């Protein structure tokens, strides 16, 4: 049977690393996981209890396409609490994870043949979802001196969209309010649709992240319950859209997804009130970050951009290898530590970079750093 050309997207290399780590564990090895960008903690206890109660009480059929009204209202209150933004709940669209939000956003904003700019290194699925929609991703080679974030002068000519992530994946670096405002102003002046990926908001270790909604309503803002709320497998996220885009997105959501998962929405609504438990998780990440920033240079990974948020360290390993895929495989085989090759995040420079996740328990991070130190010493 024939294939579409737009369906031939690149693999998500980190998932290949996950499979290799799983195979090693099946063979009896103990692997320290620094490859996957997900919390090791479960959904908050109150969220799980709320779902258990709902399962006994309700049939949990379809919800309205834009999500449970109570959840949309709760998310709007979150913007008031975190950012001081007065947000109309009607502008909140609950989605099947942030992935569902990107599908809706790209469908609403771009036509086949359009060009969309995005920072490299960056989340690889931006590129692949765009390609699957016959939209051309245009990479911006962001620089270490700009902490791997794009600047207005780097936005390419003839693009119809710009995707910005702060905190970024894989770098964990954030844009300050002036820097984010400058990018948004440049996009507005050139009639470029602006998409702000804020999925790691809440996970900061100094100043909090700035939302694009603090600057302008003329943006698509995407977030999720996956990271701060520790609900990756529940597949529930959200998107905030300009008022005049609501109906377009609603029609798309009705046809593409019918609705987000009802059970996950029930849990997500309760998770909004679990801040004490979630802040305790963030304290673990903060300690893990401290250990990583101290331990990785001692092991020999010295070229890193200290992260402001998320739970990643992005390392330039060009002094150690020109093949990050082979290097990651060597680390897995000889050290028993799974890490992610940079090719996922930067197709042009990623052969010389690695991403380390510190989302696991602190004891795992300490053990992983010890293994990496011994591996690097033996490697010479």
Coordinates of C-alpha atoms in Angstrom, one line a residue:
X1 CA 0.0 0.0 0.0
X2 CA 1.2 3.5 -0.7
X3 CA 2.6 5.9 1.9
X4 CA 2.1 9.7 2.1
X5 CA 5.3 11.7 1.9
X6 CA 4.2 13.8 4.9
X7 CA 3.9 10.7 7.0
X8 CA 7.6 10.0 6.8
X9 CA 8.6 11.8 9.9
X10 CA 11.8 11.2 11.9
X11 CA 11.8 8.8 14.9
X12 CA 11.9 10.1 18.4
X13 CA 15.3 8.9 19.3
X14 CA 14.8 9.0 23.1
X15 CA 12.2 6.3 22.7
X16 CA 14.9 4.1 21.1
X17 CA 17.0 4.8 24.2
X18 CA 14.0 3.8 26.4
X19 CA 13.7 0.5 24.6
X20 CA 17.5 -0.2 24.9
X21 CA 17.3 0.5 28.6
X22 CA 14.2 -1.7 29.0
X23 CA 16.1 -4.5 27.2
X24 CA 19.0 -4.1 29.5
X25 CA 16.7 -4.3 32.6
X26 CA 15.0 -7.3 31.2
X27 CA 18.5 -8.9 31.0
X28 CA 18.9 -8.3 34.7
X29 CA 20.8 -5.0 34.8
X30 CA 20.0 -2.0 37.0
X31 CA 19.7 1.1 34.9
X32 CA 19.6 4.6 36.1
X33 CA 17.2 6.6 34.0
X34 CA 18.3 10.1 32.9
X35 CA 16.8 9.9 29.5
X36 CA 13.0 10.4 29.9
X37 CA 11.5 13.8 30.6
X38 CA 8.8 12.7 33.0
X39 CA 8.4 12.8 36.8
X40 CA 8.9 9.5 38.7
X41 CA 6.1 10.5 41.1
X42 CA 2.5 9.5 40.5
X43 CA -0.4 11.9 40.0
X44 CA -1.3 13.7 43.2
X45 CA -3.1 11.6 45.8
X46 CA -6.2 13.8 45.8
X47 CA -6.4 13.6 42.1
X48 CA -6.3 9.8 42.2
X49 CA -8.9 9.8 44.9
X50 CA -11.2 12.1 43.0
X51 CA -11.1 9.8 40.0
X52 CA -11.8 6.7 42.1
X53 CA -14.9 8.4 43.5
X54 CA -16.1 9.5 40.0
X55 CA -15.7 6.0 38.6
X56 CA -18.2 4.7 41.2
X57 CA -20.6 7.6 40.6
X58 CA -20.5 8.5 36.9
X59 CA -20.4 6.9 33.5
X60 CA -17.7 9.3 32.4
X61 CA -19.0 9.6 28.8
X62 CA -18.1 12.4 26.4
X63 CA -17.6 15.9 27.7
X64 CA -18.0 19.0 25.7
X65 CA -15.3 19.3 23.1
X66 CA -13.4 22.2 24.8
X67 CA -13.3 20.4 28.2
X68 CA -15.2 20.3 31.4
X69 CA -16.3 23.8 32.3
X70 CA -15.2 23.4 35.9
X71 CA -11.7 22.4 34.7
X72 CA -11.5 25.4 32.3
X73 CA -12.5 27.7 35.2
X74 CA -9.9 26.1 37.4
X75 CA -7.2 26.6 34.9
X76 CA -8.2 30.3 34.5
X77 CA -7.9 30.7 38.3
X78 CA -4.4 29.2 38.0
X79 CA -3.4 32.1 35.7
X80 CA -4.7 34.5 38.3
X81 CA -2.7 32.8 41.1
X82 CA 0.6 32.3 39.2
X83 CA 0.7 35.4 37.0
X84 CA -1.9 37.8 38.1
X85 CA -3.7 37.4 34.7
X86 CA -7.5 37.8 34.5
X87 CA -8.3 35.0 32.0
X88 CA -11.8 34.3 30.6
X89 CA -12.3 30.5 31.0
X90 CA -14.0 30.5 27.5
X91 CA -10.5 31.0 26.1
X92 CA -9.2 27.8 27.7
X93 CA -9.2 24.6 25.6
X94 CA -8.6 21.3 27.4
X95 CA -6.7 18.9 25.2
X96 CA -5.4 15.4 25.0
X97 CA -2.0 16.4 26.4
X98 CA 0.1 19.2 25.0
X99 CA 0.4 17.0 21.8
X100 CA -3.3 17.4 21.2
X101 CA -2.9 21.2 21.7
X102 CA -0.1 21.4 19.1
X103 CA -2.3 19.5 16.6
X104 CA -5.1 21.9 17.2
X105 CA -2.9 25.0 17.2
X106 CA -1.1 24.1 14.0
X107 CA -4.4 23.1 12.3
X108 CA -6.0 26.4 13.3
X109 CA -3.0 28.7 12.4
X110 CA -1.2 27.2 9.4
X111 CA -1.9 26.1 5.8
X112 CA 0.0 23.4 3.9
X113 CA 3.2 25.0 2.6
X114 CA 3.5 27.6 5.4
X115 CA 6.8 27.9 7.2
X116 CA 7.1 27.9 11.0
X117 CA 10.3 29.0 12.9
X118 CA 11.4 27.2 16.1
X119 CA 14.5 27.2 18.2
X120 CA 17.2 24.5 17.9
X121 CA 17.8 22.8 20.2
X122 CA 14.1 22.3 20.9
X123 CA 11.4 19.7 21.4
X124 CA 11.6 17.4 18.4
X125 CA 7.9 16.8 18.0
X126 CA 7.3 20.4 16.9
X127 CA 9.1 19.6 13.7
X128 CA 7.5 16.2 13.1
X129 CA 3.9 17.3 13.8
X130 CA 4.4 20.3 11.4
X131 CA 5.8 18.0 8.7
X132 CA 2.9 15.6 9.1
X133 CA 0.7 18.6 8.3
X134 CA 2.7 19.6 5.2
X135 CA 4.0 22.6 7.1
X136 CA 7.8 23.4 6.9
X137 CA 9.7 23.8 10.1
X138 CA 12.5 26.3 9.9
X139 CA 15.2 25.9 12.6
X140 CA 16.8 28.8 14.4
X141 CA 20.3 27.9 15.5
X142 CA 20.1 29.4 19.0
X143 CA 23.4 30.1 20.7
X144 CA 24.9 29.3 24.0
X145 CA 25.5 33.0 24.7
X146 CA 21.7 33.5 24.4
X147 CA 21.2 30.5 26.6
X148 CA 19.8 28.5 23.7
X149 CA 16.8 30.8 23.3
X150 CA 16.0 32.7 20.1
X151 CA 16.3 36.4 19.7
X152 CA 14.2 38.7 17.4
X153 CA 17.0 39.3 14.9
X154 CA 17.2 35.5 14.3
X155 CA 13.6 35.0 13.2
X156 CA 13.9 34.0 9.6
X157 CA 12.3 35.8 6.7
X158 CA 9.0 34.6 5.2
X159 CA 7.7 32.5 8.1
X160 CA 4.1 32.4 9.2
X161 CA 4.7 31.2 12.8
X162 CA 7.1 31.1 15.7
X163 CA 7.2 28.6 18.5
X164 CA 9.0 29.5 21.7
X165 CA 9.5 27.4 24.8
X166 CA 10.4 28.8 28.2
X167 CA 11.6 26.8 30.1
X168 CA 13.0 25.1 27.1
X169 CA 13.5 21.4 26.4
X170 CA 16.3 20.3 26.4
X171 CA 18.1 23.3 27.9
X172 CA 15.8 24.2 30.8
X173 CA 16.6 27.9 30.2
X174 CA 14.0 30.6 30.4
X175 CA 13.2 33.9 28.7
X176 CA 12.9 37.0 30.9
X177 CA 9.9 39.3 30.4
X178 CA 11.8 41.8 28.2
X179 CA 13.2 39.0 26.0
X180 CA 9.8 37.3 25.6
X181 CA 8.1 40.7 24.9
X182 CA 10.7 41.5 22.3
X183 CA 10.0 38.2 20.4
X184 CA 6.3 38.8 20.6
X185 CA 6.6 42.3 19.4
X186 CA 8.7 41.3 16.4
X187 CA 6.2 38.5 15.6
X188 CA 3.2 40.9 15.8
X189 CA 5.0 43.5 13.6
X190 CA 5.5 40.8 10.9
X191 CA 2.1 39.2 11.3
X192 CA 3.7 35.9 12.5
X193 CA 1.5 33.7 14.7
X194 CA 3.1 33.3 18.1
X195 CA 2.9 30.0 20.0
X196 CA 4.3 29.9 23.6
X197 CA 5.0 26.4 25.0
X198 CA 4.8 26.7 28.8
X199 CA 4.6 23.1 29.7
X200 CA 7.4 23.3 32.3
X201 CA 5.9 26.3 34.1
X202 CA 5.8 25.7 37.8
X203 CA 9.2 24.0 37.7
X204 CA 11.6 26.9 38.4
X205 CA 14.5 27.3 40.8
X206 CA 14.8 31.0 41.0
X207 CA 12.6 33.6 39.4
X208 CA 9.3 32.1 38.1
X209 CA 8.6 31.7 34.4
X210 CA 6.8 34.5 32.5
X211 CA 3.6 33.6 30.6
X212 CA 3.1 35.1 27.2
X213 CA -0.4 36.1 28.5
X214 CA 1.3 38.6 30.8
X215 CA 2.4 40.5 27.7
X216 CA -0.4 40.0 25.1
X217 CA -3.6 38.1 24.4
X218 CA -2.4 37.6 20.8
X219 CA -0.7 34.3 21.3
X220 CA -1.5 30.6 21.6
X221 CA -0.3 29.4 25.0
X222 CA 0.1 25.7 25.5
X223 CA 0.5 23.9 28.8
X224 CA -0.1 20.5 30.3
X225 CA -0.7 18.5 33.5
X226 CA 2.2 16.2 32.5
X227 CA 5.2 17.9 34.1
X228 CA 4.5 20.1 37.2
X229 CA 1.4 18.1 38.0
X230 CA 3.1 14.8 37.5
X231 CA 0.5 13.4 35.1
X232 CA 2.3 12.4 31.9
X233 CA 0.4 9.2 31.0
X234 CA -3.0 10.8 31.8
X235 CA -2.8 12.7 28.5
X236 CA -4.5 15.9 29.6
X237 CA -3.2 19.4 28.7
X238 CA -4.6 22.8 27.7
X239 CA -4.3 25.7 25.4
X240 CA -5.3 29.4 25.7
X241 CA -6.3 31.0 22.5
X242 CA -7.4 34.6 21.4
X243 CA -11.1 35.2 21.8
X244 CA -11.7 35.3 18.1
X245 CA -10.1 31.9 17.6
X246 CA -12.3 30.0 20.0
X247 CA -14.9 28.8 17.6
X248 CA -12.3 27.7 15.0
X249 CA -10.5 25.6 17.6
X250 CA -13.8 24.3 18.9
X251 CA -14.8 23.0 15.4
X252 CA -11.4 21.4 15.0
X253 CA -11.6 19.8 18.4
X254 CA -15.1 18.4 17.8
X255 CA -13.9 16.6 14.6
X256 CA -10.3 15.6 15.5
X257 CA -10.8 14.5 19.1
X258 CA -14.5 14.7 20.1
X259 CA -13.3 15.6 23.6
X260 CA -10.3 15.1 25.9
X261 CA -10.4 12.0 28.2
X262 CA -13.1 12.5 30.7
X263 CA -11.4 10.5 33.5
X264 CA -8.2 12.5 33.1
X265 CA -10.1 15.7 33.3
X266 CA -11.6 14.7 36.6
X267 CA -8.2 14.0 38.0
X268 CA -6.7 17.2 36.6
X269 CA -9.4 19.3 38.2
X270 CA -8.5 17.8 41.6
X271 CA -4.8 18.2 40.9
X272 CA -5.1 22.0 40.7
X273 CA -5.7 21.9 44.5
X274 CA -2.7 19.7 45.3
X275 CA -0.1 22.4 45.5
X276 CA 1.6 21.2 48.7
X277 CA 2.4 17.8 47.2
X278 CA 3.5 19.3 43.9
X279 CA 5.8 21.8 45.6
X280 CA 7.4 18.9 47.5
X281 CA 8.1 17.3 44.2
X282 CA 9.7 20.6 43.0
X283 CA 11.9 20.6 46.1
X284 CA 13.2 17.2 45.1
X285 CA 14.0 18.5 41.6
X286 CA 15.8 21.5 43.1
X287 CA 18.1 19.2 45.1
X288 CA 18.6 17.0 42.0
X289 CA 19.5 20.0 40.0
X290 CA 22.1 21.1 42.7
X291 CA 23.6 17.6 42.6
X292 CA 23.8 17.6 38.7
X293 CA 25.3 21.1 38.5
X294 CA 28.0 20.0 41.0
X295 CA 28.5 16.4 39.8
X296 CA 28.4 16.6 36.0
X297 CA 31.4 18.9 35.7
X298 CA 33.4 16.7 38.1
X299 CA 32.6 13.8 35.9
X300 CA 33.9 15.6 32.9
X301 CA 30.7 17.2 31.4
X302 CA 31.8 20.8 31.7
X303 CA 30.0 22.6 28.9
X304 CA 26.5 23.1 30.2
X305 CA 23.9 25.8 30.2
X306 CA 22.7 26.0 33.8
X307 CA 18.9 25.5 33.7
X308 CA 16.4 27.9 35.2
X309 CA 13.6 25.4 35.1
X310 CA 12.3 22.1 33.9
X311 CA 14.4 19.1 34.9
X312 CA 17.1 18.8 32.3
X313 CA 20.8 19.6 31.8
X314 CA 22.0 20.1 28.2
X315 CA 25.6 19.4 27.7
X316 CA 28.0 20.2 24.8
X317 CA 30.1 17.0 24.5
X318 CA 32.0 18.0 21.4
X319 CA 35.3 17.6 23.3
X320 CA 34.3 13.9 24.0
X321 CA 32.5 12.7 20.8
X322 CA 31.2 13.7 17.4
X323 CA 28.5 10.9 17.6
X324 CA 26.1 11.4 20.5
X325 CA 24.0 8.4 19.6
X326 CA 27.1 6.1 19.9
X327 CA 28.2 7.9 23.0
X328 CA 24.8 7.5 24.7
X329 CA 24.9 3.8 23.8
X330 CA 28.4 3.5 25.3
X331 CA 27.2 5.2 28.5
X332 CA 24.3 2.8 28.7
X333 CA 26.4 -0.3 28.1
X334 CA 29.3 0.6 30.3
X335 CA 27.8 2.8 33.0
X336 CA 24.3 1.6 33.2
X337 CA 23.0 5.1 32.8
X338 CA 20.4 6.0 30.1
X339 CA 20.9 9.5 28.6
X340 CA 19.4 11.1 25.5
X341 CA 21.5 12.0 22.3
X342 CA 21.1 15.6 21.3
X343 CA 20.1 14.7 17.7
X344 CA 16.5 14.6 18.9
X345 CA 16.6 18.3 19.7
X346 CA 19.0 19.7 17.1
X347 CA 19.4 17.9 13.8
X348 CA 22.4 20.0 12.8
X349 CA 24.5 20.1 16.0
X350 CA 23.0 17.4 18.1
X351 CA 25.6 14.8 17.3
X352 CA 27.8 16.8 19.8
X353 CA 25.3 17.1 22.7
X354 CA 23.6 15.1 25.3
X355 CA 20.5 15.7 27.5
X356 CA 20.5 14.5 31.1
X357 CA 17.1 14.4 32.9
X358 CA 17.0 14.8 36.7
X359 CA 13.4 14.0 37.2
X360 CA 13.9 10.8 39.2
X361 CA 14.4 10.2 42.9
X362 CA 17.4 11.9 44.4
X363 CA 19.0 8.6 45.3
X364 CA 18.9 7.6 41.7
X365 CA 20.5 10.9 40.6
X366 CA 23.3 10.5 43.1
X367 CA 23.9 6.9 42.0
X368 CA 23.8 7.9 38.3
X369 CA 26.4 10.7 38.9
X370 CA 28.7 8.2 40.7
X371 CA 28.4 5.8 37.7
X372 CA 29.1 8.6 35.2
X373 CA 32.1 9.7 37.2
X374 CA 33.6 6.2 37.3
X375 CA 32.8 5.7 33.6
X376 CA 34.5 8.9 32.5
X377 CA 37.5 8.2 34.6
X378 CA 37.9 4.8 33.1
X379 CA 37.3 6.1 29.6
X380 CA 40.2 8.6 30.0

